[in-house]
PDB file of C-alpha atoms in Angstrom:
ATOM      1  CA  MET Z   9      54.025  -1.983  51.282  1.00 45.00           C
ATOM      2  CA  SER Z  10      56.465  -1.689  54.804  1.00 48.00           C
ATOM      3  CA  ARG Z  11      57.602   1.837  55.197  1.00 62.00           C
ATOM      4  CA  ASP Z  12      60.132   2.847  58.369  1.00 71.00           C
ATOM      5  CA  LEU Z  13      59.048   5.757  59.294  1.00 73.00           C
ATOM      6  CA  ASP Z  14      61.679   8.265  61.096  1.00 79.00           C
ATOM      7  CA  ALA Z  15      61.149   9.101  64.970  1.00 82.00           C
ATOM      8  CA  THR Z  16      59.711  12.370  64.386  1.00 79.00           C
ATOM      9  CA  THR Z  17      57.199  11.613  61.799  1.00 79.00           C
ATOM     10  CA  ASP Z  18      55.689   8.816  63.772  1.00 79.00           C
ATOM     11  CA  THR Z  19      55.341  10.999  66.811  1.00 78.00           C
ATOM     12  CA  ALA Z  20      53.932  14.067  64.662  1.00 76.00           C
ATOM     13  CA  ALA Z  21      51.671  10.993  63.269  1.00 76.00           C
ATOM     14  CA  GLN Z  22      50.305  10.031  66.507  1.00 78.00           C
ATOM     15  CA  ALA Z  23      49.840  13.528  68.131  1.00 77.00           C
ATOM     16  CA  ALA Z  24      46.222  14.747  68.529  1.00 77.00           C
ATOM     17  CA  HIS Z  25      46.137  17.125  66.164  1.00 80.00           C
ATOM     18  CA  VAL Z  26      47.434  16.094  63.316  1.00 79.00           C
ATOM     19  CA  VAL Z  27      48.293  18.884  60.320  1.00 86.00           C
ATOM     20  CA  PRO Z  28      48.577  16.711  57.390  1.00 88.00           C
ATOM     21  CA  TYR Z  29      50.147  17.794  53.903  1.00 90.00           C
ATOM     22  CA  THR Z  30      50.501  16.083  50.540  1.00 89.00           C
ATOM     23  CA  LEU Z  31      53.535  16.573  47.962  1.00 91.00           C
ATOM     24  CA  VAL Z  32      53.180  15.782  44.826  1.00 88.00           C
ATOM     25  CA  GLU Z  33      55.875  15.493  41.570  1.00 90.00           C
ATOM     26  CA  LEU Z  34      55.198  14.803  38.274  1.00 86.00           C
ATOM     27  CA  ASP Z  35      57.699  13.996  35.627  1.00 89.00           C
ATOM     28  CA  TYR Z  36      56.995  15.283  32.140  1.00 84.00           C
ATOM     29  CA  GLU Z  37      59.215  15.384  29.241  1.00 85.00           C
ATOM     30  CA  SER Z  38      59.840  19.698  29.506  1.00 84.00           C
ATOM     31  CA  GLY Z  39      61.080  19.546  33.752  1.00 85.00           C
ATOM     32  CA  PRO Z  40      59.244  17.918  36.841  1.00 86.00           C
ATOM     33  CA  VAL Z  41      56.540  19.800  38.344  1.00 84.00           C
ATOM     34  CA  ARG Z  42      56.350  19.752  42.230  1.00 86.00           C
ATOM     35  CA  VAL Z  43      53.418  21.016  44.355  1.00 85.00           C
ATOM     36  CA  ALA Z  44      52.757  20.584  47.423  1.00 86.00           C
ATOM     37  CA  SER Z  45      49.102  20.982  49.733  1.00 86.00           C
ATOM     38  CA  THR Z  46      49.988  23.832  51.385  1.00 86.00           C
ATOM     39  CA  PRO Z  47      50.151  27.999  51.421  1.00 85.00           C
ATOM     40  CA  PHE Z  48      53.766  28.093  51.452  1.00 88.00           C
ATOM     41  CA  ASP Z  49      56.767  26.465  49.481  1.00 89.00           C
ATOM     42  CA  ILE Z  50      58.307  23.172  51.112  1.00 90.00           C
ATOM     43  CA  SER Z  51      61.737  21.978  50.595  1.00 91.00           C
ATOM     44  CA  TYR Z  52      62.196  18.285  50.312  1.00 92.00           C
ATOM     45  CA  ASP Z  53      65.377  15.983  49.426  1.00 91.00           C
ATOM     46  CA  GLY Z  54      66.989  18.882  47.877  1.00 92.00           C
ATOM     47  CA  ASP Z  55      63.734  20.061  45.521  1.00 93.00           C
ATOM     48  CA  THR Z  56      61.151  23.277  46.161  1.00 91.00           C
ATOM     49  CA  TYR Z  57      57.471  21.821  46.061  1.00 89.00           C
ATOM     50  CA  LEU Z  58      55.403  25.310  44.915  1.00 85.00           C
ATOM     51  CA  GLY Z  59      52.562  25.384  47.737  1.00 83.00           C
ATOM     52  CA  VAL Z  60      49.261  25.631  46.023  1.00 77.00           C
ATOM     53  CA  GLY Z  61      47.023  25.786  48.961  1.00 73.00           C
ATOM     54  CA  ARG Z  62      44.768  22.822  47.581  1.00 70.00           C
ATOM     55  CA  LEU Z  63      45.683  19.765  45.258  1.00 71.00           C
ATOM     56  CA  GLY Z  64      42.070  18.575  44.510  1.00 77.00           C
ATOM     57  CA  SER Z  65      42.037  15.572  45.493  1.00 80.00           C
ATOM     58  CA  ILE Z  66      43.774  12.329  45.656  1.00 83.00           C
ATOM     59  CA  SER Z  67      41.752   9.377  45.193  1.00 84.00           C
ATOM     60  CA  ALA Z  68      42.386   6.277  47.989  1.00 81.00           C
ATOM     61  CA  ILE Z  69      46.545   5.058  47.748  1.00 77.00           C
ATOM     62  CA  GLN Z  70      45.998   1.248  47.533  1.00 73.00           C
ATOM     63  CA  GLU Z  71      47.729  -1.476  48.598  1.00 69.00           C
ATOM     64  CA  GLY Z  72      47.403  -5.282  49.094  1.00 64.00           C
ATOM     65  CA  PRO Z  73      49.322  -8.258  49.584  1.00 67.00           C
ATOM     66  CA  GLU Z  74      48.753  -9.710  46.043  1.00 66.00           C
ATOM     67  CA  GLN Z  75      51.104  -8.310  43.774  1.00 61.00           C
ATOM     68  CA  LYS Z  76      49.147  -6.366  41.343  1.00 59.00           C
ATOM     69  CA  SER Z  77      48.900  -3.302  40.225  1.00 63.00           C
ATOM     70  CA  TYR Z  78      46.661   0.193  42.416  1.00 74.00           C
ATOM     71  CA  GLY Z  79      46.509   3.499  40.598  1.00 80.00           C
ATOM     72  CA  VAL Z  80      45.764   6.453  41.863  1.00 84.00           C
ATOM     73  CA  SER Z  81      43.437   9.679  40.342  1.00 86.00           C
ATOM     74  CA  MET Z  82      44.142  12.993  41.356  1.00 84.00           C
ATOM     75  CA  GLU Z  83      41.987  15.794  40.195  1.00 84.00           C
ATOM     76  CA  MET Z  84      42.856  19.451  40.287  1.00 77.00           C
ATOM     77  CA  SER Z  85      40.952  22.683  38.833  1.00 73.00           C
ATOM     78  CA  GLY Z  86      41.913  26.533  39.288  1.00 68.00           C
ATOM     79  CA  ILE Z  87      44.595  25.625  36.313  1.00 67.00           C
ATOM     80  CA  PRO Z  88      44.544  29.321  34.388  1.00 68.00           C
ATOM     81  CA  THR Z  89      43.514  28.386  31.044  1.00 74.00           C
ATOM     82  CA  SER Z  90      46.799  29.557  29.385  1.00 72.00           C
ATOM     83  CA  PHE Z  91      47.986  26.710  29.952  1.00 70.00           C
ATOM     84  CA  PHE Z  92      45.911  24.680  28.157  1.00 74.00           C
ATOM     85  CA  THR Z  93      48.214  24.652  24.451  1.00 74.00           C
ATOM     86  CA  GLU Z  94      50.888  23.479  26.851  1.00 74.00           C
ATOM     87  CA  MET Z  95      49.119  20.496  28.359  1.00 73.00           C
ATOM     88  CA  SER Z  96      46.964  18.975  25.841  1.00 77.00           C
ATOM     89  CA  GLN Z  97      50.305  19.172  23.667  1.00 82.00           C
ATOM     90  CA  GLU Z  98      53.032  18.062  26.914  1.00 83.00           C
ATOM     91  CA  ARG Z  99      54.560  13.603  26.603  1.00 83.00           C
ATOM     92  CA  PHE Z 100      53.469  12.249  29.753  1.00 84.00           C
ATOM     93  CA  GLN Z 101      52.169   8.953  29.576  1.00 84.00           C
ATOM     94  CA  ASP Z 102      54.898   6.616  31.176  1.00 85.00           C
ATOM     95  CA  ARG Z 103      56.537   9.321  33.121  1.00 89.00           C
ATOM     96  CA  ALA Z 104      57.257   9.264  36.900  1.00 89.00           C
ATOM     97  CA  CYS Z 105      54.461  10.146  39.260  1.00 89.00           C
ATOM     98  CA  ARG Z 106      55.239  10.314  43.401  1.00 91.00           C
ATOM     99  CA  VAL Z 107      52.967  11.360  46.275  1.00 91.00           C
ATOM    100  CA  TRP Z 108      54.451  12.031  50.036  1.00 91.00           C
ATOM    101  CA  VAL Z 109      52.823  12.644  53.301  1.00 90.00           C
ATOM    102  CA  GLY Z 110      54.099  14.672  55.735  1.00 90.00           C
ATOM    103  CA  PHE Z 111      52.685  16.626  58.721  1.00 89.00           C
ATOM    104  CA  LEU Z 112      53.744  19.856  60.111  1.00 88.00           C
ATOM    105  CA  ASP Z 113      53.533  21.150  63.708  1.00 83.00           C
ATOM    106  CA  ALA Z 114      50.707  22.194  64.981  1.00 76.00           C
ATOM    107  CA  ALA Z 115      51.548  25.035  66.624  1.00 77.00           C
ATOM    108  CA  SER Z 116      54.240  27.115  63.755  1.00 78.00           C
ATOM    109  CA  HIS Z 117      53.102  24.950  60.992  1.00 78.00           C
ATOM    110  CA  ARG Z 118      56.663  24.519  59.831  1.00 83.00           C
ATOM    111  CA  THR Z 119      57.822  20.657  58.477  1.00 85.00           C
ATOM    112  CA  THR Z 120      58.365  17.567  61.138  1.00 84.00           C
ATOM    113  CA  GLY Z 121      60.116  14.816  59.921  1.00 84.00           C
ATOM    114  CA  VAL Z 122      60.331  12.580  56.637  1.00 89.00           C
ATOM    115  CA  PRO Z 123      57.401  13.032  54.471  1.00 92.00           C
ATOM    116  CA  VAL Z 124      56.755   9.440  53.887  1.00 90.00           C
ATOM    117  CA  GLN Z 125      56.217   8.172  49.983  1.00 89.00           C
ATOM    118  CA  VAL Z 126      52.777   6.841  49.561  1.00 87.00           C
ATOM    119  CA  PHE Z 127      52.065   6.147  45.675  1.00 87.00           C
ATOM    120  CA  GLY Z 128      55.396   5.487  43.210  1.00 87.00           C
ATOM    121  CA  GLY Z 129      54.568   5.098  39.644  1.00 87.00           C
ATOM    122  CA  ARG Z 130      54.114   6.545  36.554  1.00 88.00           C
ATOM    123  CA  MET Z 131      51.228   8.802  34.281  1.00 87.00           C
ATOM    124  CA  ASP Z 132      48.426   6.943  32.198  1.00 86.00           C
ATOM    125  CA  VAL Z 133      46.003   8.972  31.361  1.00 87.00           C
ATOM    126  CA  ILE Z 134      45.037  12.843  31.334  1.00 85.00           C
ATOM    127  CA  ALA Z 135      41.325  14.414  31.396  1.00 85.00           C
ATOM    128  CA  LEU Z 136      41.606  18.398  30.409  1.00 83.00           C
ATOM    129  CA  GLN Z 137      38.266  20.076  30.499  1.00 83.00           C
ATOM    130  CA  LEU Z 138      38.667  23.637  29.878  1.00 82.00           C
ATOM    131  CA  GLY Z 139      36.146  26.318  31.303  1.00 81.00           C
ATOM    132  CA  GLN Z 140      36.535  29.719  33.196  1.00 80.00           C
ATOM    133  CA  SER Z 141      39.711  27.285  34.219  1.00 75.00           C
ATOM    134  CA  ILE Z 142      41.471  24.424  33.128  1.00 77.00           C
ATOM    135  CA  SER Z 143      39.920  21.027  35.363  1.00 80.00           C
ATOM    136  CA  VAL Z 144      42.358  18.189  35.150  1.00 81.00           C
ATOM    137  CA  THR Z 145      41.376  14.562  36.255  1.00 85.00           C
ATOM    138  CA  LEU Z 146      45.221  12.389  36.235  1.00 84.00           C
ATOM    139  CA  THR Z 147      45.363   8.918  36.363  1.00 84.00           C
ATOM    140  CA  ALA Z 148      48.764   6.878  37.599  1.00 86.00           C
ATOM    141  CA  GLU Z 149      49.584   3.600  37.919  1.00 83.00           C
ATOM    142  CA  SER Z 150      51.512   1.267  39.938  1.00 80.00           C
ATOM    143  CA  ARG Z 151      54.805   0.229  38.182  1.00 70.00           C
ATOM    144  CA  LEU Z 152      53.782  -3.391  38.838  1.00 60.00           C
ATOM    145  CA  VAL Z 153      51.518  -2.998  35.486  1.00 55.00           C
ATOM    146  CA  ASP Z 154      54.022  -4.345  33.995  1.00 58.00           C
ATOM    147  CA  TRP Z 155      54.042  -7.588  35.484  1.00 56.00           C
ATOM    148  CA  GLU Z 156      50.337  -7.282  33.676  1.00 58.00           C
ATOM    149  CA  ARG Z 157      51.193  -6.942  30.352  1.00 59.00           C
ATOM    150  CA  ALA Z 158      52.284  -8.938  27.555  1.00 64.00           C
ATOM    151  CA  ALA Z 159      55.933  -8.700  26.635  1.00 68.00           C
ATOM    152  CA  ASN Z 160      55.869  -7.308  23.148  1.00 75.00           C
ATOM    153  CA  ARG Z 161      59.744  -7.855  21.984  1.00 77.00           C
ATOM    154  CA  ARG Z 162      61.232 -10.520  20.347  1.00 80.00           C
ATOM    155  CA  TYR Z 163      64.736 -11.712  19.286  1.00 82.00           C
ATOM    156  CA  THR Z 164      64.945 -10.038  15.813  1.00 87.00           C
ATOM    157  CA  ASP Z 165      66.905  -7.799  13.859  1.00 88.00           C
ATOM    158  CA  GLN Z 166      63.898  -5.894  12.950  1.00 88.00           C
ATOM    159  CA  ASP Z 167      62.819  -5.516  16.361  1.00 88.00           C
ATOM    160  CA  GLN Z 168      66.079  -4.455  17.833  1.00 89.00           C
ATOM    161  CA  GLN Z 169      66.327  -2.030  15.032  1.00 90.00           C
ATOM    162  CA  ARG Z 170      62.813  -0.386  16.505  1.00 88.00           C
ATOM    163  CA  ALA Z 171      64.406  -0.629  19.554  1.00 86.00           C
ATOM    164  CA  TYR Z 172      67.359   0.675  19.434  1.00 90.00           C
ATOM    165  CA  PRO Z 173      68.716   2.248  15.786  1.00 92.00           C
ATOM    166  CA  GLY Z 174      71.956   1.022  14.429  1.00 93.00           C
ATOM    167  CA  ASP Z 175      72.911  -2.550  16.848  1.00 92.00           C
ATOM    168  CA  LEU Z 176      73.419  -4.746  14.858  1.00 89.00           C
ATOM    169  CA  GLY Z 177      73.895  -6.969  18.137  1.00 88.00           C
ATOM    170  CA  LEU Z 178      70.874  -9.337  16.735  1.00 88.00           C
ATOM    171  CA  GLN Z 179      71.631  -9.301  12.803  1.00 88.00           C
ATOM    172  CA  PHE Z 180      72.437 -12.780  11.723  1.00 87.00           C
ATOM    173  CA  VAL Z 181      69.931 -14.396  14.067  1.00 85.00           C
ATOM    174  CA  GLN Z 182      67.570 -14.870  11.387  1.00 84.00           C
ATOM    175  CA  ALA Z 183      70.532 -16.535   9.325  1.00 83.00           C
ATOM    176  CA  THR Z 184      71.208 -19.271  12.297  1.00 83.00           C
ATOM    177  CA  THR Z 185      67.949 -20.690  12.991  1.00 80.00           C
ATOM    178  CA  GLU Z 186      68.342 -22.856  10.180  1.00 81.00           C
ATOM    179  CA  MET Z 187      72.289 -23.558   9.864  1.00 82.00           C
ATOM    180  CA  GLU Z 188      73.652 -26.814  10.594  1.00 84.00           C
ATOM    181  CA  LEU Z 189      75.839 -27.362  12.899  1.00 81.00           C
ATOM    182  CA  PRO Z 190      78.354 -30.098  13.371  1.00 83.00           C
ATOM    183  CA  TRP Z 191      79.039 -31.039  17.142  1.00 84.00           C
ATOM    184  CA  GLY Z 192      81.562 -33.717  17.988  1.00 82.00           C
ATOM    185  CA  ARG Z 193      82.415 -34.979  15.218  1.00 72.00           C
ATOM    186  CA  GLY Z 194      85.943 -34.967  14.481  1.00 62.00           C
TER     187      GLY Z 194
END
């Protein structure tokens, strides 16, 4: 994936002492969760990312020349047990997941440049482990995974009603399959 870095971000990335940070946005049904790997909040693109200090770990984000789906795995721990019920019942699958990497100024620890999006995809599987606190492992897939899936849609009224109840656009498709239409006769 080609990325254009602004000059400030490029300079920060090539500095002798680099202080990177990570921003993660998980678009849950009840509202987005935005966290930063810094001990302080970071504002980016009009949104505030809660500084949690440590996110846990994020697997290597892969890219390649072939058009195939690459995924990412994120592990977070130390989440209070009071969130277990909410996290286990929240609808998350196929909702957006984005990861950015940015840089802090080594002297003042302030953000410098514009963070670069290194992953954009959809949440897939979440595994919760309950102990003294909650440990979460979340996997997300690139949007290219859709290219690897078979399309299971049909041009029938029944399929249309499942997807869009009340839409009558395909109600006569079945009747037209057996219909004989005279063409070009006078």
